mmCIF file of C-alpha atoms in Angstrom:
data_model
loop_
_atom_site.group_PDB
_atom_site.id
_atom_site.type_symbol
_atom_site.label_atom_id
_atom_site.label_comp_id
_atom_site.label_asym_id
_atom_site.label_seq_id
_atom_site.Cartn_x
_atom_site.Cartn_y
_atom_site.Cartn_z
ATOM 1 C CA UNK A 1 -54.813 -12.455 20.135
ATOM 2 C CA UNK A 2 -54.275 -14.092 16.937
ATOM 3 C CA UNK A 3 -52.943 -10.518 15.623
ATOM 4 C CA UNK A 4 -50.538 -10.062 18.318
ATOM 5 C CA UNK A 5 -49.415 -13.306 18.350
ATOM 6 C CA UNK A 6 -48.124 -13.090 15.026
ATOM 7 C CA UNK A 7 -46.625 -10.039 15.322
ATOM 8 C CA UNK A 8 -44.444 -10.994 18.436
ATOM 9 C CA UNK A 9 -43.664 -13.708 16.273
ATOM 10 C CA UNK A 10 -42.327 -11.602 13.260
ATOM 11 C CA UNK A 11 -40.262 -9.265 15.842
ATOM 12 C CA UNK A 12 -38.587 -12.743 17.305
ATOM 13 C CA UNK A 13 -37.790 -13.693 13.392
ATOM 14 C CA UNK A 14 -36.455 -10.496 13.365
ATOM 15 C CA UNK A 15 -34.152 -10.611 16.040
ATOM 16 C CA UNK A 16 -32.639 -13.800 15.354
ATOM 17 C CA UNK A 17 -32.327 -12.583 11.277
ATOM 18 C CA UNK A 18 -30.069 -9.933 12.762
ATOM 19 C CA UNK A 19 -28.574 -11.984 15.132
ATOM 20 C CA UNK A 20 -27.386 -14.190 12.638
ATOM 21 C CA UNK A 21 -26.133 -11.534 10.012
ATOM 22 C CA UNK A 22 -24.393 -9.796 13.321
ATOM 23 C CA UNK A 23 -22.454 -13.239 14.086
ATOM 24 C CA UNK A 24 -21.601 -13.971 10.745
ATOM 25 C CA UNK A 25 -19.819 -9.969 9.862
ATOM 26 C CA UNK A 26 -18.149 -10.866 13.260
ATOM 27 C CA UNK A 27 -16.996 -13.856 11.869
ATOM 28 C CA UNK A 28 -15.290 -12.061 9.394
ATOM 29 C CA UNK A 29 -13.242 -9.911 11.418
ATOM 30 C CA UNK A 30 -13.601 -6.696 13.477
ATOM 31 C CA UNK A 31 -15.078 -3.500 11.794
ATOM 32 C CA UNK A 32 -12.277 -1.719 10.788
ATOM 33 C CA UNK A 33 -12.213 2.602 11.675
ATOM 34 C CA UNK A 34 -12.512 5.402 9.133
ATOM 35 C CA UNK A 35 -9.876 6.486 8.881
ATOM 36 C CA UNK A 36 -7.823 2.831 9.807
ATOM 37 C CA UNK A 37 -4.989 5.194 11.325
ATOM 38 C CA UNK A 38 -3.945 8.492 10.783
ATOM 39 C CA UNK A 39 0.007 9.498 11.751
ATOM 40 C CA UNK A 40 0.002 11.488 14.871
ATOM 41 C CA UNK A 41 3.378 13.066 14.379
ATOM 42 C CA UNK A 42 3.111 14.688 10.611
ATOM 43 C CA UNK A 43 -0.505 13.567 10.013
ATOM 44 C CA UNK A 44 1.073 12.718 6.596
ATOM 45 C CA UNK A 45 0.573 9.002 6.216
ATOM 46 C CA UNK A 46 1.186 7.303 2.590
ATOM 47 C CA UNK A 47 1.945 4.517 0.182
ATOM 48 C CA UNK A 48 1.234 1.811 2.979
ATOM 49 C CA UNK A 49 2.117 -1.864 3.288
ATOM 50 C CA UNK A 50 1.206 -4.168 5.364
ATOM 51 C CA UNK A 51 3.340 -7.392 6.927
ATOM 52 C CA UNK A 52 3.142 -9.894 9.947
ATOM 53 C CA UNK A 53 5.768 -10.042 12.352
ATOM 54 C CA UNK A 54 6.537 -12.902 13.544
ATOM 55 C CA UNK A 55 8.043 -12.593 16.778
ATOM 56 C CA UNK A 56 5.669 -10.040 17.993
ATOM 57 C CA UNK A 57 2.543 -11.360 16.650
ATOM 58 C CA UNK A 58 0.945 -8.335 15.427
ATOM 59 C CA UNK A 59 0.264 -6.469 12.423
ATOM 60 C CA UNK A 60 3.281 -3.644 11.198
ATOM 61 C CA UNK A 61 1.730 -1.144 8.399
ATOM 62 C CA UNK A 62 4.967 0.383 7.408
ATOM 63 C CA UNK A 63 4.223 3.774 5.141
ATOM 64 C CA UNK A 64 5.659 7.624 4.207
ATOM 65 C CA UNK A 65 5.020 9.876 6.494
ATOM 66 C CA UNK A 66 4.666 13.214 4.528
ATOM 67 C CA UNK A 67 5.356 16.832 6.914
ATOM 68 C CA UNK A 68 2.101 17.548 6.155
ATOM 69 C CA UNK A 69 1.483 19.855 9.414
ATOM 70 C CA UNK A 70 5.179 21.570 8.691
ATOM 71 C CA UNK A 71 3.990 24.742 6.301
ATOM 72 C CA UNK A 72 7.406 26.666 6.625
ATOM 73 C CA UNK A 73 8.720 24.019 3.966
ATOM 74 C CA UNK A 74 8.455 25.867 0.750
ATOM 75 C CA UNK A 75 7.267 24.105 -2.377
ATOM 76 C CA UNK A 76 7.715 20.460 -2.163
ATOM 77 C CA UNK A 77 10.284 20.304 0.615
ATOM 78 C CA UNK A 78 6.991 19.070 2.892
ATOM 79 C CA UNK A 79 7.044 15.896 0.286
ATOM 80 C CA UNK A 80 10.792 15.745 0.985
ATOM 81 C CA UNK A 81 12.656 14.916 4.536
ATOM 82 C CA UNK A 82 9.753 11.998 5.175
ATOM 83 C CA UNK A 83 10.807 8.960 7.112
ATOM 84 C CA UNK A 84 8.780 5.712 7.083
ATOM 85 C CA UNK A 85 6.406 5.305 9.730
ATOM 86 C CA UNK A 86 5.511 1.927 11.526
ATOM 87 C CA UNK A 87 1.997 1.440 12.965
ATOM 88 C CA UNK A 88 0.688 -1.361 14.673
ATOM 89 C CA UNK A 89 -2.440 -3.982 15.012
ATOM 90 C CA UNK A 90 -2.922 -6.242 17.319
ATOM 91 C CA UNK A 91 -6.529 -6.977 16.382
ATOM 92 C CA UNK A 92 -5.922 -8.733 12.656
ATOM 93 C CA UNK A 93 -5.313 -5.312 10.542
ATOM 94 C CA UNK A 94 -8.721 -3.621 11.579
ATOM 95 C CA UNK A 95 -7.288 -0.781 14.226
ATOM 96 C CA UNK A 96 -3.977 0.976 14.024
ATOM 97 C CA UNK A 97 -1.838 2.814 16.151
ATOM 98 C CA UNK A 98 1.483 4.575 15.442
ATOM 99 C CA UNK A 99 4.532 2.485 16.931
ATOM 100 C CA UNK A 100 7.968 3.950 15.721
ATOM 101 C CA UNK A 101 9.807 5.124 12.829
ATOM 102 C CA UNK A 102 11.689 2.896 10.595
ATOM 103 C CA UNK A 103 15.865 2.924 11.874
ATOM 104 C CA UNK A 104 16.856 3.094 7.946
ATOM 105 C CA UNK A 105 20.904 2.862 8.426
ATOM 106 C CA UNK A 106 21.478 4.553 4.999
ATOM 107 C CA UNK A 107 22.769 7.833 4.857
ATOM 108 C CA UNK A 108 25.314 8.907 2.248
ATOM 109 C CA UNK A 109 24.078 12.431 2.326
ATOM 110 C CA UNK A 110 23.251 14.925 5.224
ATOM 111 C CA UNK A 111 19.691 15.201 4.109
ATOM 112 C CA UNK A 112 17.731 12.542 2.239
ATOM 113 C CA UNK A 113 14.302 11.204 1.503
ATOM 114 C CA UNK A 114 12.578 7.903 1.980
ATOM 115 C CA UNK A 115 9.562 7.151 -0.392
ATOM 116 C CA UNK A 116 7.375 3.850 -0.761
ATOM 117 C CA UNK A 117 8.438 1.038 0.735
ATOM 118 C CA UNK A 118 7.593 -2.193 -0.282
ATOM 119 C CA UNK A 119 8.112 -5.263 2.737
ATOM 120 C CA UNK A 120 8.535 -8.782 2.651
ATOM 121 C CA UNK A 121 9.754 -11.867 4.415
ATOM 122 C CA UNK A 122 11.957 -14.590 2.888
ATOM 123 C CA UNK A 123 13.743 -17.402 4.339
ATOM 124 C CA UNK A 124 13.445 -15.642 8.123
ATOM 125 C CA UNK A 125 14.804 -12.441 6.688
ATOM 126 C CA UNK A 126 12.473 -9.019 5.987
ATOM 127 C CA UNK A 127 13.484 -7.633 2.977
ATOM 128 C CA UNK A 128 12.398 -3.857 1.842
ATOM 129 C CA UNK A 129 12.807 -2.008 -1.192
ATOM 130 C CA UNK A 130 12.760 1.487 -0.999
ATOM 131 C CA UNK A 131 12.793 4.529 -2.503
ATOM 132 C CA UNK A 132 15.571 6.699 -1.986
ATOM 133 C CA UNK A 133 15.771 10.741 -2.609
ATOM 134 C CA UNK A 134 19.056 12.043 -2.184
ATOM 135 C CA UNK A 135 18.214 15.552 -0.262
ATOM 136 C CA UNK A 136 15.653 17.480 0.655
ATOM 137 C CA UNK A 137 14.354 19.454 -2.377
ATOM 138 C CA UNK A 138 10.980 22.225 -3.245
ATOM 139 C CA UNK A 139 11.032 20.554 -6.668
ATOM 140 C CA UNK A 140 10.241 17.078 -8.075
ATOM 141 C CA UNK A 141 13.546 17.563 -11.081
ATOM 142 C CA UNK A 142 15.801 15.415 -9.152
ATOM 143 C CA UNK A 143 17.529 11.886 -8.476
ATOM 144 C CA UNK A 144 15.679 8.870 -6.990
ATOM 145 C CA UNK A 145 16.505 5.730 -6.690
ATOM 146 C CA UNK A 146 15.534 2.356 -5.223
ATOM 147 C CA UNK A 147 17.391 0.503 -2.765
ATOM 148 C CA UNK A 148 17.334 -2.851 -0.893
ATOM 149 C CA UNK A 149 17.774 -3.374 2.633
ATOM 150 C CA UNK A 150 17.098 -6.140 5.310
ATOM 151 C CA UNK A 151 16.231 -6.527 8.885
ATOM 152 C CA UNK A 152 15.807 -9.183 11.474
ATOM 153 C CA UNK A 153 12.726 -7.137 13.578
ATOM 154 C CA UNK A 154 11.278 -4.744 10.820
ATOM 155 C CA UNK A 155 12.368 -2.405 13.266
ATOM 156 C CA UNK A 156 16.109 -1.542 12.247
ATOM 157 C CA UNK A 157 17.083 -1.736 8.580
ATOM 158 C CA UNK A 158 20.414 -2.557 7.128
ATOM 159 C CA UNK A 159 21.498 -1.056 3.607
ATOM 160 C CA UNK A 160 22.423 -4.487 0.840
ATOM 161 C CA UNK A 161 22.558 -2.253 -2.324
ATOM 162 C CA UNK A 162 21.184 0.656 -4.699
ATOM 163 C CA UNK A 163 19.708 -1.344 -7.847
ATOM 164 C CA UNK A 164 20.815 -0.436 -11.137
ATOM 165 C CA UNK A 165 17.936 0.144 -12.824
ATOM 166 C CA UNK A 166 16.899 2.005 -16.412
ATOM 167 C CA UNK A 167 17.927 5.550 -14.947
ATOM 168 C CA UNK A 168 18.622 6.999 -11.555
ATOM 169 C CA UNK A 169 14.743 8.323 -11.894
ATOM 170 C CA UNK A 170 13.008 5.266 -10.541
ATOM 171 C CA UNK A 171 10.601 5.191 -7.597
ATOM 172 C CA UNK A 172 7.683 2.696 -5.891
ATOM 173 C CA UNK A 173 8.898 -0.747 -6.680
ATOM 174 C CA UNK A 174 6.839 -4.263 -5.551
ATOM 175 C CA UNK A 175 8.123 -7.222 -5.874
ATOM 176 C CA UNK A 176 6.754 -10.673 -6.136
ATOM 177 C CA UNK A 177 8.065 -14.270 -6.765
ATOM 178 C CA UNK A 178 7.001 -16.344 -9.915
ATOM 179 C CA UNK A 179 6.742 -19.685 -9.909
ATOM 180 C CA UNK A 180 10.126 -20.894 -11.070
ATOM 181 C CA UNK A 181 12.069 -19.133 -8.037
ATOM 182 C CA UNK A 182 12.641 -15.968 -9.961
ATOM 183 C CA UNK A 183 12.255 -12.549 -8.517
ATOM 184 C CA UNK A 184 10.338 -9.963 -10.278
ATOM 185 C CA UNK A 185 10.350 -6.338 -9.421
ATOM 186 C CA UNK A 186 8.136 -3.298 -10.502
ATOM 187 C CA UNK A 187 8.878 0.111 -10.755
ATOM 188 C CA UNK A 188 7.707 3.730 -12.062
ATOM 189 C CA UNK A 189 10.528 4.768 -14.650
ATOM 190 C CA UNK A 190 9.681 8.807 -14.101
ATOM 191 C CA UNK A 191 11.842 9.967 -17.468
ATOM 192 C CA UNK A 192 9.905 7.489 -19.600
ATOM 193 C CA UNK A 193 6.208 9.366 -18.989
ATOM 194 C CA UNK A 194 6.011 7.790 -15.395
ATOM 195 C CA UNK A 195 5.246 4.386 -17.193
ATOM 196 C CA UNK A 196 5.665 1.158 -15.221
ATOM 197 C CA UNK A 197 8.803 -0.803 -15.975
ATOM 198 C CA UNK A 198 10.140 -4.377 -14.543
ATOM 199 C CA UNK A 199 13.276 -6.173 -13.877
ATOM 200 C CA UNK A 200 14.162 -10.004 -12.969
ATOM 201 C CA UNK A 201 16.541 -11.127 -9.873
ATOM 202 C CA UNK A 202 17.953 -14.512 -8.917
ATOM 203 C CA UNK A 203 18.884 -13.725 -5.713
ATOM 204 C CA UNK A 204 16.851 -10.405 -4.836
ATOM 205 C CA UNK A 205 20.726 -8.414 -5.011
ATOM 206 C CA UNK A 206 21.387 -8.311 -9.056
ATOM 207 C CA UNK A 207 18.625 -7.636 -11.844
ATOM 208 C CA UNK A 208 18.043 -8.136 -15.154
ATOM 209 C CA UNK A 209 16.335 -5.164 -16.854
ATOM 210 C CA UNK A 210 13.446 -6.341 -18.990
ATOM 211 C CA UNK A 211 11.929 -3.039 -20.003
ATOM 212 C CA UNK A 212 8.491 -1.335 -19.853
ATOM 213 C CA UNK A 213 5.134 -3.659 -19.225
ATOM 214 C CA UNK A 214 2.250 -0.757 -18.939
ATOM 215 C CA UNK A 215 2.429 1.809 -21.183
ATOM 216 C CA UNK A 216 -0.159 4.119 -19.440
ATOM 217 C CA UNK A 217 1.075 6.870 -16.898
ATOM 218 C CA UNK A 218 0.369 5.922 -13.178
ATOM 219 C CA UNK A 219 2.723 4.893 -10.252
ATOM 220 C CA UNK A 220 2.577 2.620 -7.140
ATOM 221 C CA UNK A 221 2.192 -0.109 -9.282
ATOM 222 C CA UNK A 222 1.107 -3.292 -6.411
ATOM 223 C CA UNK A 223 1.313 -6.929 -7.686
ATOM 224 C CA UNK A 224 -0.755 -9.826 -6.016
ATOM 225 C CA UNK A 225 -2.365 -13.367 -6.984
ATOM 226 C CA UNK A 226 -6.322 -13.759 -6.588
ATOM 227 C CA UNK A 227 -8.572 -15.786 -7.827
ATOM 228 C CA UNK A 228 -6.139 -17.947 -10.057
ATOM 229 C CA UNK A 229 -4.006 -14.738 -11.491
ATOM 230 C CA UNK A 230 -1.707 -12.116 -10.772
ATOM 231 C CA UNK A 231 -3.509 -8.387 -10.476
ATOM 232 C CA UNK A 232 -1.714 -5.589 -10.783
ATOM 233 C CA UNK A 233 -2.974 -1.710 -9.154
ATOM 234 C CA UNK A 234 -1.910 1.049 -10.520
ATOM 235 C CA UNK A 235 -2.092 4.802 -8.813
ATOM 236 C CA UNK A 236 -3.460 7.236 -11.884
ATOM 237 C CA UNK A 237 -3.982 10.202 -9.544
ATOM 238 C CA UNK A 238 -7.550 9.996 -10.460
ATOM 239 C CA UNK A 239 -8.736 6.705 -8.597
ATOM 240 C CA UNK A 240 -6.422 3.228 -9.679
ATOM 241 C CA UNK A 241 -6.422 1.080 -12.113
ATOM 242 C CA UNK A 242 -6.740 -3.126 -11.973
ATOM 243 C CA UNK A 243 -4.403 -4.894 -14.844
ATOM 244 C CA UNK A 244 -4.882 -8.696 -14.718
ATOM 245 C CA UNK A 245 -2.302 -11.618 -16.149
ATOM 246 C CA UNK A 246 -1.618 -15.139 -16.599
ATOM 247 C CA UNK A 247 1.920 -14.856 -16.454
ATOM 248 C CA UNK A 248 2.896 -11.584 -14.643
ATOM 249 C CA UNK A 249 4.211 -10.646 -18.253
ATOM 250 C CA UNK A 250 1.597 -9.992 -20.257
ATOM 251 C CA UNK A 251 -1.030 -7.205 -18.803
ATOM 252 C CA UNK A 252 -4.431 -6.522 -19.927
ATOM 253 C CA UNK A 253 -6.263 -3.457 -18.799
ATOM 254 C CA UNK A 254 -9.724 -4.118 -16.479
ATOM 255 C CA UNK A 255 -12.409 -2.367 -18.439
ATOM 256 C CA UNK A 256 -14.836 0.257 -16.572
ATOM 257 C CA UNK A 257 -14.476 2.494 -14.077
ATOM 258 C CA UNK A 258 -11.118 3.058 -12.038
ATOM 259 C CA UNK A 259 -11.600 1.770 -8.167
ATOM 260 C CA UNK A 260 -11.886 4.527 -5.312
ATOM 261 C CA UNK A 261 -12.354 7.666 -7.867
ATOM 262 C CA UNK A 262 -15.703 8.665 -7.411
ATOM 263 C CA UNK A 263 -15.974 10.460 -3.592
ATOM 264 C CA UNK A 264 -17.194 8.104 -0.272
ATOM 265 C CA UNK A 265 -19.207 8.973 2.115
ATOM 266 C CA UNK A 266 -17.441 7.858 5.413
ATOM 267 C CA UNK A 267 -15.153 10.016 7.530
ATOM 268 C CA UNK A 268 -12.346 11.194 5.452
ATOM 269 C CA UNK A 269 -13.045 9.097 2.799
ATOM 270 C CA UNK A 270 -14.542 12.022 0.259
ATOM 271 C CA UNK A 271 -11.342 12.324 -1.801
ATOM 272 C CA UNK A 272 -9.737 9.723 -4.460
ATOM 273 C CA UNK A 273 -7.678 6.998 -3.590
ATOM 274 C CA UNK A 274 -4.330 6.138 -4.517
ATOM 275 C CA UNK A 275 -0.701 4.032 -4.056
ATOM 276 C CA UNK A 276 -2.333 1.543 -2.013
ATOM 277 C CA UNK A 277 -1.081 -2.470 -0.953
ATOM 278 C CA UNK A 278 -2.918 -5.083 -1.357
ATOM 279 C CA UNK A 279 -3.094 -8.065 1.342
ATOM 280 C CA UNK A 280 -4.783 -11.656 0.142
ATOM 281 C CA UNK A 281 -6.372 -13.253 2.923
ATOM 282 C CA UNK A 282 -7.339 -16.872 2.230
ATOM 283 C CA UNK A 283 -10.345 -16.136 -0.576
ATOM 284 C CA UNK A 284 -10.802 -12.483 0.912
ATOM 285 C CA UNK A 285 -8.949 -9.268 -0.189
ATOM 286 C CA UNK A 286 -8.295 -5.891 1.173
ATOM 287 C CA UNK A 287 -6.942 -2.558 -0.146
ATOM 288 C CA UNK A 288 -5.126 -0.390 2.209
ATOM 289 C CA UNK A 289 -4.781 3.063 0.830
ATOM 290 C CA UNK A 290 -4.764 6.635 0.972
ATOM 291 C CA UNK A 291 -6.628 9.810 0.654
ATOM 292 C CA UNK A 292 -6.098 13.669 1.145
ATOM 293 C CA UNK A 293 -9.714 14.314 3.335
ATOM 294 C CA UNK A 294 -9.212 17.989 2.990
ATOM 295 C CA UNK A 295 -8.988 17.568 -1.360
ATOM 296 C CA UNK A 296 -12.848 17.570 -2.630
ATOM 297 C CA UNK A 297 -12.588 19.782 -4.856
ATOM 298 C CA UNK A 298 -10.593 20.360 -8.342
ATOM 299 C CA UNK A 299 -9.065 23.651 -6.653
ATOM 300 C CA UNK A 300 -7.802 23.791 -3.385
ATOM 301 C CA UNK A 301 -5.412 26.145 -1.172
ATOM 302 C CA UNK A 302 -2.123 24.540 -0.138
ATOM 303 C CA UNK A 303 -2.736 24.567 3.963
ATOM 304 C CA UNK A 304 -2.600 21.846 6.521
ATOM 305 C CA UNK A 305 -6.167 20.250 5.620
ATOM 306 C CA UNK A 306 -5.169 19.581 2.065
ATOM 307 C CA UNK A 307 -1.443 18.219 2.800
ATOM 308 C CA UNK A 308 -2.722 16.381 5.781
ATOM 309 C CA UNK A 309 -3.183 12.487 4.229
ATOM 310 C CA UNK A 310 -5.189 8.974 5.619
ATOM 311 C CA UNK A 311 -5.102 5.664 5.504
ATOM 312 C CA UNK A 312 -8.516 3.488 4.849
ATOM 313 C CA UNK A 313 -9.174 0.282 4.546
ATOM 314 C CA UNK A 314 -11.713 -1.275 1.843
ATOM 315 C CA UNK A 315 -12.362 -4.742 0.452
ATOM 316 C CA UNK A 316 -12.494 -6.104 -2.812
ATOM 317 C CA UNK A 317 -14.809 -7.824 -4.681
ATOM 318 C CA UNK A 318 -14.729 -10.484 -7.604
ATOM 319 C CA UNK A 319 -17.295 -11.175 -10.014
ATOM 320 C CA UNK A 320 -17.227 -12.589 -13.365
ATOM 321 C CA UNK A 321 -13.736 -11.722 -13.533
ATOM 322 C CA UNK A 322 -13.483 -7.858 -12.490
ATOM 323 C CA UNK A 323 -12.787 -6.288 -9.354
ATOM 324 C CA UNK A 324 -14.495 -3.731 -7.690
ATOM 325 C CA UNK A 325 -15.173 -2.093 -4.238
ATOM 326 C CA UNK A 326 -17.431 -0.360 -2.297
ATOM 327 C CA UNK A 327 -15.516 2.000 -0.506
ATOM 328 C CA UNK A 328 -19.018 2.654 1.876
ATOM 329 C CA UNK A 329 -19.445 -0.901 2.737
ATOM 330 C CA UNK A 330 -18.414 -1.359 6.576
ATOM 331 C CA UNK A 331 -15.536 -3.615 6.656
ATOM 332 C CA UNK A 332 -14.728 -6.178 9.078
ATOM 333 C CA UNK A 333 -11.270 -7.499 8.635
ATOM 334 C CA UNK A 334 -9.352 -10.033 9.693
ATOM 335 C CA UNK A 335 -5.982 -10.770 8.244
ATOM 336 C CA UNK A 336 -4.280 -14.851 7.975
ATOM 337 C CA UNK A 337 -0.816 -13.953 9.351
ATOM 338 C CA UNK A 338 0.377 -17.438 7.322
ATOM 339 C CA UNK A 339 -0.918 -16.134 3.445
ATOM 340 C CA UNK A 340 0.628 -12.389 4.416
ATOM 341 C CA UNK A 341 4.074 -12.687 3.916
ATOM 342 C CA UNK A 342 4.529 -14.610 0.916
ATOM 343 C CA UNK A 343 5.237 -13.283 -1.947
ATOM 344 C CA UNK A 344 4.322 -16.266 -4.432
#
């Protein structure tokens, strides 16, 4: 009896032990899918970014939406033509589903290209900067640039300006705001060995080019504040890169391995990561980004399964000052709409 009793007795400590661990993961958040949404018009979703809106109280992830399913587009024409697709949360940023595309009311030529768009809220007013590709082209050899526009809804965007950057070969900006008021902007300067340049603004309309800040090649540069500095994640086409600063001037390289290279094992999630956003939430951080499923291997044929592109959903980790992730790690997320929109 004695035997049995203890036994019961471990099985009860058991259940509550799990109990317990269950309550406090739901705490967190709700478990996030794998894939966190997948576009069901092009099945092409990239570059993501993710922003409250106010007036409907959910979650818009705005991204690219690559033709992915469209093979009659020869070379990169299926990279070319995108729009930028809106999805939707209603759950705190843990399940997606595909709401509109983006009413972008800029269109100086009959064809064009919309790349990477970075989202923010100011003063009441949603500002984006975008990329901007001038036609629809099977090669990469030609203009982009980045443009600003602002909306009222996120829904329908009007056109401010085209920034005068280094060149008219600039793409995948972020911008964030330092301390003194001043606007600081990010971008990939493509004729310069797709380094990362930056620029200063005022008034988020005229800036001040201040030249190149990381010297190695990567793009989709994201800039955030953590853990008492500004992080910066870089897209190297073989997993991403952390840079960390005091100042958002200076950079310094994380040492170790580059985050989401090395293959997961959930759904989808066997290929590297890349151009992702970031999104603080109170101490807690998440990286929304994107993976080819159909890419595991070095080689691959050009069909649907290797164009076709995810989003996922991971969360960081700090420890003794680096950032990692474990891209396996079930994550239950749970977004504070009041951190997600400011950008300083």
């Amino acid at each position: 009896m004695k035997a049995k009793g203890k036994s019961m007795l471990l099985i009860l400590c058991s259940i509550l032990v799990s109990a317990v661990a269950f309550g406090q993961e739901k705490n967190k958040g709700k478990l996030a899918n794998k894939p966190v949404f997948s576009d069901p018009i092009y099945d092409g979703a990239a570059d993501p970014v993710i922003i409250w809106n106010k007036k409907e109280k959910k979650w818009f992830m705005f991204y690219t939406n690559r033709r992915a399913t469209d093979m009659t587009q020869e070379g990169s024409k299926w990279v070319h033509g995108t729009r930028i697709g809106i999805a939707e949360s209603t759950d705190g940023g843990a399940n997606w589903k595909y709401r509109d595309t983006a009413n972008i009311k800029y269109r100086p030529t009959k064809e064009y290209t919309h790349w990477a768009p970075d989202v923010f809220e100011h003063k009441g007013v949603y500002h984006m900067y975008l990329t901007y590709v001038p036609g629809v082209f099977a090669s990469w050899n030609h203009p982009r640039e980045i443009i600003h526009l602002t909306s009222k809804d996120l829904l329908n965007w009007d056109y401010k300006s085209t920034l005068k950057l280094v060149n008219n070969n600039v793409i995948d900006a972020t911008v964030y705001q330092l301390p003194n008021g001043t606007w600081r902007l990010w971008y990939n300067n493509e004729k310069d060995g797709k380094t990362i340049y930056y620029a200063d603004s005022k008034d988020l309309e005229n800036w001040d080019l201040k030249g190149k800040v990381i010297e190695e090649r990567g793009e989709g540069p994201k800039v955030f504040r953590w853990k008492g500095k500004y992080w910066m994640l870089v897209d190297n086409w073989a997993g991403m890169s952390f840079y960390s600063s005091d100042d958002a001037t200076t950079w310094v390289k994380q040492s170790g391995e580059r985050i989401l290279e090395l293959p997961g094992k959930g759904k989808e999630d066997q290929a590297i990561g890349g151009h992702a956003d970031v999104v603080v939430s109170g101490d807690r951080a998440f990286v929304y980004y994107f993976t080819h499923p159909g890419r595991v291997t070095k080689k691959y044929a050009d069909n649907v399964e290797t164009r076709r592109s995810v989003i996922q959903v991971a969360e960081l980790e700090y420890k003794n000052g680096i950032i990692s992730v474990d891209r396996d790690k079930p994550v239950y997320v749970k977004l504070d709409k009041q951190a997600i929109n400011k950008r300083k």
